[in-house]
Coordinates of C-alpha atoms in Angstrom, one line a residue:
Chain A
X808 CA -2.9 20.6 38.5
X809 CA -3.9 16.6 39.6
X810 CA -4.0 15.1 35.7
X811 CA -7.8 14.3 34.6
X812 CA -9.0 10.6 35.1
X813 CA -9.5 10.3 31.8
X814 CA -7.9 7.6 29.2
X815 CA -6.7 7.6 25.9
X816 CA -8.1 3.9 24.5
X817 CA -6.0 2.4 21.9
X818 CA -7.7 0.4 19.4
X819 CA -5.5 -2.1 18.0
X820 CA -3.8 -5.8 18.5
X821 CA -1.3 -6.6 20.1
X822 CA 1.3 -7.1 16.8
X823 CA 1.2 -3.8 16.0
X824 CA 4.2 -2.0 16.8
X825 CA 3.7 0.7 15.1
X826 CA 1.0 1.4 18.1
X827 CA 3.8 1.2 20.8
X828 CA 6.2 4.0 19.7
X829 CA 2.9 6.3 20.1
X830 CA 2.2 4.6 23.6
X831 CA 5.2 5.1 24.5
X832 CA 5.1 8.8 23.3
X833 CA 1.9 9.1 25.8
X834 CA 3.3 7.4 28.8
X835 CA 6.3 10.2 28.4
X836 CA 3.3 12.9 28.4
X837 CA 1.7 10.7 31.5
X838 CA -1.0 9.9 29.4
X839 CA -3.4 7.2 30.6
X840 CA -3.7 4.4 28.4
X841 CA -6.0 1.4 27.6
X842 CA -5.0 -0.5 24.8
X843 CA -7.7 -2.9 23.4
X844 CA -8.3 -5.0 20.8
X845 CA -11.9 -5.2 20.4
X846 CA -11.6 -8.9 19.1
X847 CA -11.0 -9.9 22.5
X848 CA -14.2 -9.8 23.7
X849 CA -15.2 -12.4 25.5
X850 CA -13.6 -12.9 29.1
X851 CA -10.4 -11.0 27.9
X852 CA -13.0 -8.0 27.1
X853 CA -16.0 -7.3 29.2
X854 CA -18.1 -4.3 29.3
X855 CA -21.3 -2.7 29.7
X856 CA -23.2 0.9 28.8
X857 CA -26.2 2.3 29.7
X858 CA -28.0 5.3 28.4
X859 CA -31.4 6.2 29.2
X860 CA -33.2 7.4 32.9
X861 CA -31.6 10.8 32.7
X862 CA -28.2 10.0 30.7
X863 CA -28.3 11.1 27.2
X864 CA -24.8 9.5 26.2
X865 CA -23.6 6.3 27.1
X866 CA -21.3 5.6 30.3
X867 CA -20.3 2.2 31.6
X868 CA -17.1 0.4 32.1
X869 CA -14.9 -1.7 29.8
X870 CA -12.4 -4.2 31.0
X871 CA -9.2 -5.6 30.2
X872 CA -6.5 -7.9 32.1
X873 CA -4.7 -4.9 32.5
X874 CA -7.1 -1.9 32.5
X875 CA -10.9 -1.1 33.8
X876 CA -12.0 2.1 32.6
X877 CA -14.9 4.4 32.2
X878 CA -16.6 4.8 28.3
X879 CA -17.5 8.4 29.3
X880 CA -14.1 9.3 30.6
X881 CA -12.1 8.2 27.2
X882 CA -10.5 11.8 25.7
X883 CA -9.2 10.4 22.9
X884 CA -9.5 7.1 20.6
X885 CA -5.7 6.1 18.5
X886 CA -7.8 3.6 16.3
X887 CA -5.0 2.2 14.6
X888 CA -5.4 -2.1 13.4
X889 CA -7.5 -4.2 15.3
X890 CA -7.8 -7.7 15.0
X891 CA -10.6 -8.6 12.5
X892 CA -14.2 -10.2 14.3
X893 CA -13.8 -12.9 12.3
X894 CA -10.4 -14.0 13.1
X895 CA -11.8 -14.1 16.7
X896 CA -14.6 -16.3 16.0
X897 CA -12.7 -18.6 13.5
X898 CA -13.5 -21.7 15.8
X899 CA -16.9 -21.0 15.5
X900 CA -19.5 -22.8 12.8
X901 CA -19.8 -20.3 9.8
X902 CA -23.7 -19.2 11.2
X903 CA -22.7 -18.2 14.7
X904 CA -19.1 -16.8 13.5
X905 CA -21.0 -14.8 11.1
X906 CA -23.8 -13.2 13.8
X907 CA -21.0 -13.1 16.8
X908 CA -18.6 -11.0 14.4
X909 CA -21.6 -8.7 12.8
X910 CA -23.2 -8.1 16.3
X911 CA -19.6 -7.4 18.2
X912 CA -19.0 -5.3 15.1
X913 CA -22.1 -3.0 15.1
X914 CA -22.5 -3.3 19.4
X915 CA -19.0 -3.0 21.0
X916 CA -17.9 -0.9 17.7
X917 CA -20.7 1.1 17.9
X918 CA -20.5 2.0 21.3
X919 CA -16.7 2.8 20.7
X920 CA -17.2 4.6 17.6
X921 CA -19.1 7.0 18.9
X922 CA -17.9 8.1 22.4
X923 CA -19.0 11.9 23.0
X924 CA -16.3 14.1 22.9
X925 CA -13.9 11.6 22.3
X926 CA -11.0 12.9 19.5
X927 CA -10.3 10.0 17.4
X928 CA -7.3 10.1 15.5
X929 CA -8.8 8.4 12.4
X930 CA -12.2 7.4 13.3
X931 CA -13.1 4.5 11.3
X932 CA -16.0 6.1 9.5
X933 CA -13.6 8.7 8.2
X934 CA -11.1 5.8 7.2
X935 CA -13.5 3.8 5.7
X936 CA -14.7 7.1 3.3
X937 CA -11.0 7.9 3.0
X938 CA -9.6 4.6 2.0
X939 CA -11.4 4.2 -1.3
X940 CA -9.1 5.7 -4.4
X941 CA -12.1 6.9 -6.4
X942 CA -12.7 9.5 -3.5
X943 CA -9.1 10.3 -3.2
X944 CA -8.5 11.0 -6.8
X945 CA -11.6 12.6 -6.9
X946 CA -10.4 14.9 -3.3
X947 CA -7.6 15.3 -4.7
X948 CA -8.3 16.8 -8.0
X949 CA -10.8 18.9 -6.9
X950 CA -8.4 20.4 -4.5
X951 CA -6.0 21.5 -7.5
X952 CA -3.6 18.6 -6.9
X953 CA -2.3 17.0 -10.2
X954 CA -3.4 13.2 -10.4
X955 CA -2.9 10.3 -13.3
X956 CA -5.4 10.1 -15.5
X957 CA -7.4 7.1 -14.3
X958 CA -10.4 5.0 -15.5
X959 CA -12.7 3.0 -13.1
X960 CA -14.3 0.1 -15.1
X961 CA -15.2 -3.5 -15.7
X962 CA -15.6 -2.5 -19.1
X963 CA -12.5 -4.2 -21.4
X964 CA -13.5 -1.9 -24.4
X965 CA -13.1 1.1 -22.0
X966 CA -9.8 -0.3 -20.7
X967 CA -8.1 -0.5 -24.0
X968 CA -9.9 2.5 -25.5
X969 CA -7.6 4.3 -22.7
X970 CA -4.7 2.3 -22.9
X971 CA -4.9 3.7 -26.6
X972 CA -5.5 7.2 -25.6
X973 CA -3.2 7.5 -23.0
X974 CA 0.4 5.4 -23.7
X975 CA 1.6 3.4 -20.9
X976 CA -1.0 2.3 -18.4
X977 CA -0.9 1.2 -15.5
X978 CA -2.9 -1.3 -13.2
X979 CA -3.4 -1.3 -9.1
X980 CA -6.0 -2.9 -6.7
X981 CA -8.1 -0.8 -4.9
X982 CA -7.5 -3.1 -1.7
X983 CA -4.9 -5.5 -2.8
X984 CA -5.0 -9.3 -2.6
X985 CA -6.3 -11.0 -0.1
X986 CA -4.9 -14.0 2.0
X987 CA -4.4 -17.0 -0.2
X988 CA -6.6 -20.5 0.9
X989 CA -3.6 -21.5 2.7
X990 CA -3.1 -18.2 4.4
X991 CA -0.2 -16.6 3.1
X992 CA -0.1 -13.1 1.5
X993 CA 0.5 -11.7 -1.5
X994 CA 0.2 -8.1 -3.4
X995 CA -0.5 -6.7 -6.6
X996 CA 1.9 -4.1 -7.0
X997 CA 1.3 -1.2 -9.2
X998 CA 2.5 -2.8 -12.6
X999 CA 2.3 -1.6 -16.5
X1000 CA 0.1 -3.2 -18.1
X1001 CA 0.1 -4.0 -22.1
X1002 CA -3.0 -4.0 -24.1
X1003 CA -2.8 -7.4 -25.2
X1004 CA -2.7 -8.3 -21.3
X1005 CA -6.4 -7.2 -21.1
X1006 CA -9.5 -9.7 -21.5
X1007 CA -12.7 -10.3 -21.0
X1008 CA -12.0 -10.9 -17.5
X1009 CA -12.0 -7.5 -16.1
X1010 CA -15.8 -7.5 -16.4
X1011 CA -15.8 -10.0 -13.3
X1012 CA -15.1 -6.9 -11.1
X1013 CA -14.1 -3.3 -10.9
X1014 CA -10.7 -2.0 -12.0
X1015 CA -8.4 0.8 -12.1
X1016 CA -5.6 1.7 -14.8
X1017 CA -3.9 4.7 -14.5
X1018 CA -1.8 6.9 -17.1
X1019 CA 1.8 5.9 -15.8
X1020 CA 3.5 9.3 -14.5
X1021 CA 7.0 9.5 -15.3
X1022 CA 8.8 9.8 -12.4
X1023 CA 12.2 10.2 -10.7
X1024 CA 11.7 10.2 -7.2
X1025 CA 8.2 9.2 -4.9
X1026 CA 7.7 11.4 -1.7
X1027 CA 6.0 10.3 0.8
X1028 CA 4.0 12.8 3.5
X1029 CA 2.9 12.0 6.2
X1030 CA 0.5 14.6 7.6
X1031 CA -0.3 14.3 11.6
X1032 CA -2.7 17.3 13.0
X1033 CA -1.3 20.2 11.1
X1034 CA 2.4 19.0 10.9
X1035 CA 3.7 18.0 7.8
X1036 CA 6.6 15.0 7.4
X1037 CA 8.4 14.5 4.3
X1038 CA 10.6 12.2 2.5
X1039 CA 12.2 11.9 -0.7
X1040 CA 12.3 8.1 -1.4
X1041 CA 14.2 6.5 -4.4
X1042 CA 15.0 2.6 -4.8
X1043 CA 18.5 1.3 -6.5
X1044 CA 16.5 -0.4 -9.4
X1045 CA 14.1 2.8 -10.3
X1046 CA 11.0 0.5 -9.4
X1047 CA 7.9 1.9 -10.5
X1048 CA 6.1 1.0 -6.8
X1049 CA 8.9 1.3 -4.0
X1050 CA 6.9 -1.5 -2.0
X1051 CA 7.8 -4.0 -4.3
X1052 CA 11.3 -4.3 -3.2
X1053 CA 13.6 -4.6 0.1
X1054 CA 12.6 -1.8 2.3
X1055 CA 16.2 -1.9 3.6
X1056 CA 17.7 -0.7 0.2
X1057 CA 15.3 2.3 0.5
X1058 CA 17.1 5.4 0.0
X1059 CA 15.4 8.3 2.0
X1060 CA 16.3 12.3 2.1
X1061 CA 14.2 15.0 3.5
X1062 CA 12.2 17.1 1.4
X1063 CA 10.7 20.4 1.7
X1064 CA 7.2 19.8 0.5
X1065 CA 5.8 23.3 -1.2
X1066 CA 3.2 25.3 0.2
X1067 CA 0.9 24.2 -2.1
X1068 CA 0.8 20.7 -1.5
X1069 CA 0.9 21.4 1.7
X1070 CA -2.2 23.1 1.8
X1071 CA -3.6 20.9 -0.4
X1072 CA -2.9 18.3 2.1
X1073 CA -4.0 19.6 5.0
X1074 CA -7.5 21.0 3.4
X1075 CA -7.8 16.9 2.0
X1076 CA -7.6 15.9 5.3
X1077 CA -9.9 18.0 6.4
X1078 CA -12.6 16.8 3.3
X1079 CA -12.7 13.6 4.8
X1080 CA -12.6 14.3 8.4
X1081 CA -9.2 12.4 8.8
X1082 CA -6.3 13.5 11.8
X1083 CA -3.6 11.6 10.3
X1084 CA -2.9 10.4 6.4
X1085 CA 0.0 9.0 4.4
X1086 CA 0.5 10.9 1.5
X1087 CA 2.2 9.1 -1.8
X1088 CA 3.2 11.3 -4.8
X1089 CA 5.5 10.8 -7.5
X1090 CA 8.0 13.6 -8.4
X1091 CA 9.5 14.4 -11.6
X1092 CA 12.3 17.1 -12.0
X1093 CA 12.2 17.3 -15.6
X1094 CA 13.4 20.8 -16.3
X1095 CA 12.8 23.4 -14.0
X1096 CA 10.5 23.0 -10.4
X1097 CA 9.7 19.6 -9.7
X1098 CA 6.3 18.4 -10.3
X1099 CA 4.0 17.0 -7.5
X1100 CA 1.2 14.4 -8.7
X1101 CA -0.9 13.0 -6.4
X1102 CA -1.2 8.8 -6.4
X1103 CA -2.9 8.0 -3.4
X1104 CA -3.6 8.7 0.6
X1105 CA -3.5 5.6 2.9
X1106 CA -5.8 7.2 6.0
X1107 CA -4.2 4.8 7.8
X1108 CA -0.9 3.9 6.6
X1109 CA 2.2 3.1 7.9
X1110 CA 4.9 5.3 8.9
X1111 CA 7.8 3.8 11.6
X1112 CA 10.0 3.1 8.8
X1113 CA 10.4 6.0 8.0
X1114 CA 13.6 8.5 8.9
X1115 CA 11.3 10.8 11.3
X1116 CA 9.5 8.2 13.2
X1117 CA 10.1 9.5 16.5
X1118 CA 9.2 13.0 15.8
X1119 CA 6.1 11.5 14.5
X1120 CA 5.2 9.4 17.5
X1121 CA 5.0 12.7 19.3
X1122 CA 3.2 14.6 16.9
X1123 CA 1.0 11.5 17.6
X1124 CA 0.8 12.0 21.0
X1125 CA 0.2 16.2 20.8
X1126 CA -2.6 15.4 18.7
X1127 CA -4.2 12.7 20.5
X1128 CA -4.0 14.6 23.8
X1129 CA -4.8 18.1 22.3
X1130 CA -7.7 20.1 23.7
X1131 CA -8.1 17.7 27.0
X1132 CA -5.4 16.6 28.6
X1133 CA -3.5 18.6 30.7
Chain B
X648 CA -19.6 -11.8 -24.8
X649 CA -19.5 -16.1 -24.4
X650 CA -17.5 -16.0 -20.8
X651 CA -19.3 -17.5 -17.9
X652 CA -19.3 -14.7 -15.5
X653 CA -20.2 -16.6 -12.9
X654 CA -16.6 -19.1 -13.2
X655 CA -14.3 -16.2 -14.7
X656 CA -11.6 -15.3 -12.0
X657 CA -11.3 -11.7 -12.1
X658 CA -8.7 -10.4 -14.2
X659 CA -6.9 -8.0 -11.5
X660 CA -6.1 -11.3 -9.4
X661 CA -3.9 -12.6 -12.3
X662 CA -1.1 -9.4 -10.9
X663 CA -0.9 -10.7 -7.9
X664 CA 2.4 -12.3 -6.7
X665 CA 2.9 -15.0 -5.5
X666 CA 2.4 -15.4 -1.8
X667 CA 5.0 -13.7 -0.1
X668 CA 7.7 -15.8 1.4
X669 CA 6.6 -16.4 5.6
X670 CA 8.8 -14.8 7.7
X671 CA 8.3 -16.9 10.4
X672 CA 11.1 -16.4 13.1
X673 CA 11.1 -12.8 14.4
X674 CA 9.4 -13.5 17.3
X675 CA 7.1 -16.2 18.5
X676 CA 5.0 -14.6 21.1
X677 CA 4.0 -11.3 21.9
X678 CA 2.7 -10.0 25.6
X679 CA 1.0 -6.9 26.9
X680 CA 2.7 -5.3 29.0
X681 CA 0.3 -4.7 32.1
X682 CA 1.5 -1.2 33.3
X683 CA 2.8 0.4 29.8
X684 CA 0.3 -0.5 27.7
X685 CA 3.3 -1.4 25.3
X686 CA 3.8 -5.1 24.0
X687 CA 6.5 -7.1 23.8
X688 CA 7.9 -9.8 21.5
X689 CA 9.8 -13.0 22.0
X690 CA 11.5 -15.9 20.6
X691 CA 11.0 -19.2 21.1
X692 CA 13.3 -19.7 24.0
X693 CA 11.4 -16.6 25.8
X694 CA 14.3 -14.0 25.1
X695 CA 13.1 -10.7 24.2
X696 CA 13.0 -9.5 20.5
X697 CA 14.0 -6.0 19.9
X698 CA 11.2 -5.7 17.1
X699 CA 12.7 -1.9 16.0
X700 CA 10.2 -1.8 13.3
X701 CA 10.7 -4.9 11.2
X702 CA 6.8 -5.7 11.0
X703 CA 5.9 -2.7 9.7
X704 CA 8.4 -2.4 6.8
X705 CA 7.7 -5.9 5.2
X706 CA 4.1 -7.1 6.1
X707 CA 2.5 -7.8 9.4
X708 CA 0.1 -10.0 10.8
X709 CA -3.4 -9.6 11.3
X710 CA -3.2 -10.2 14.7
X711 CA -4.5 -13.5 16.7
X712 CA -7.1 -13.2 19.2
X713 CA -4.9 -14.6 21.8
X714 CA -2.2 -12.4 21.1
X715 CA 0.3 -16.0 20.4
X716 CA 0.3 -14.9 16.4
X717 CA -0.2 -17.4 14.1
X718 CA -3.5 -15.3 12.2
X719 CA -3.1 -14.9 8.3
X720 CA -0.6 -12.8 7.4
X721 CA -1.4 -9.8 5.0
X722 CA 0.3 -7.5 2.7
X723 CA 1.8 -4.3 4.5
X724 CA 0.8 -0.6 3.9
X725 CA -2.8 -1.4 4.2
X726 CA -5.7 -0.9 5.9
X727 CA -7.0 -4.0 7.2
X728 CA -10.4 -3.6 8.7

């Protein structure tokens, strides 16, 4: 049978590389794919959609150097990191940069984010209920997965009325730092914190301490459709968050991930409508079956690192193309 | 409480690392490539940069506009937008 006419679209920039181990896992399957970056628009990225005199969803063509396709025709949507509106309209006074980015945002995103019988593999609603930790402890628990026990506060007396109930705490961002005035990065890593540390301070904004959970390994699963990837990972120094140090020194094994957890996972991503999640739990053997506790999900985390990465790519590409492409 | 909330950086910023060293240097461009879909990275002198997954396993860019890099750089293993 003559392949359909229709496109998977590819909603990221052009840094990612992540995005190009699953493009090339679709151009294998002879897949059609449009890769945008919705921050282009502008001559880079023209389109236009109608709806109305008979049509009841939107259709309309959307261009690119490289591709010009049909909105109605798109099967599937990989949104995976696009380049931020506002990084686009940096050059632009601080009144105009803020309307271009906010109408681009709720116009050309809301045309793309809701494409009729499109399957998006995550769609950005779904990441953006998924990516807050007070919904995935709350998912999680409620789903019979062990979790830390964790306060949400601003409150200092709260803070050190649980650091006193609970031992060692720790602290972690819910969204980590952002880019310092001069642009560089930096992190907050998940660190102990000591009761003294605390101050008045924390009633500036919401925080989250955590019971530490003693640990001896992390796994991390990474859940793609109904496929299930798994690694043990350990770091030479024991580090209490494996990000903190060189990635190259990771050690990785495979892992069989019980049933449990693995229905667990699957039925979480399911709660929040999600395709795809990165799964981080800590592991401790102490005496007898390991114990599974649940940290966090990234909906949209990253994975190429890891040992399976190619496997992953197509369990990617299966689920992006499932149910239309043939 | 005798703080003014209003000048009192928030107390989670004070974990933050220092900024992350720049790792400038693995590539210095980055093109689509028209019929793949896939892009590809260079160095300065226009040789191609096997990228493997480097990006990904320390911390990415956000991506420029024009696809030439150069955008603030954030910490990995995030979501970004």
């Amino acid at each position: 049978m003559k392949p359909t006419p229709r496109t998977v679209l590819v909603v990221t920039s052009v840094e990612d590389v992540t995005a190009n181990l699953v493009i090339e896992a679709l151009n294998k399957r002879r897949a059609q794919v449009a890769r945008v970056d919705p921050a282009d628009i502008g001559a880079e990225l023209m389109f236009g959609a109608t709806i109305g005199d008979g049509r009841t969803e939107w259709a309309g063509r959307l261009r690119t150097p490289s591709r010009d396709i049909a909105v109605e025709e798109v099967g599937a949507v990989y949104y995976r990191r696009p380049t931020p509106y506002t990084a686009r309209f940096a050059g632009l006074p601080e009144h105009h940069r803020a309307f271009a980015a906010t109408e681009a945002q709720y116009g050309l995103g809301g045309l793309l984010n809701n494409l009729v019988g499109a399957t998006y593999v995550n769609h950005p609603a779904a990441l953006g209920r998924a990516d807050r930790k007070p919904a995935q402890l709350q998912a999680a628990a409620r789903l019979g997965l062990a979790i830390p026990p964790s306060l949400v506060t601003n409150d200092v007396e709260q803070a050190r009325a649980f650091a006193a109930e609970h031992g060692t705490i720790i602290y972690k961002s819910f969204r980590g730092a952002p880019s310092t005035p001069g642009g560089g990065a930096s992190a907050i890593w998940t660190q102990r914190v000591a009761v003294e540390e605390l101050d008045d301070s924390l009633a500036v904004t919401a925080h989250l301490f955590q019971q530490e959970v003693p640990k001896t390994a992390d796994a991390r699963v990474t859940a793609i459709g109904t496929r299930v990837f798994a690694s043990r990972i350990t770091t030479p120094d024991g580090a209490l968050d494996w990000r903190s140090g060189d990635w190259e020194k990771l050690v990785h094994e495979p892992i069989a991930v019980p049933e449990p957890i693995q229905d667990a996972v699957r039925a979480y991503l399911q709660h929040f409508g999600l395709a795809f999640g990165c799964f981080d739990f800590a592991l401790n053997d102490a005496g007898g079956a390991e114990r599974w506790t649940f940290i966090e999900c990234n909906p949209n985390g990253q994975w190429a690192w890891l040992p399976d990465a190619d496997a992953m790519a197509d369990a990617f590409a299966d689920v992006i193309l499932e149910g239309w492409w043939q | 409480m005798t703080l003014l909330m209003e000048q009192t950086a928030p107390w989670g910023l004070s974990r933050a690392t220092t900024p992350l060293p720049e790792e400038d240097g693995l590539y210095a461009s980055v093109q689509l490539d028209p019929t793949t879909q896939v892009t590809r990275f260079y160095d300065r002198d226009g040789a191609p940069v096997d990228m493997g997954n480097k990006v990904t396993i320390t911390k990415s860019r956000g991506g420029g506009n024009d696809g030439s890099g150069g955008s603030p750089a954030v910490a990995d293993d995030s979501n970004n937008d």
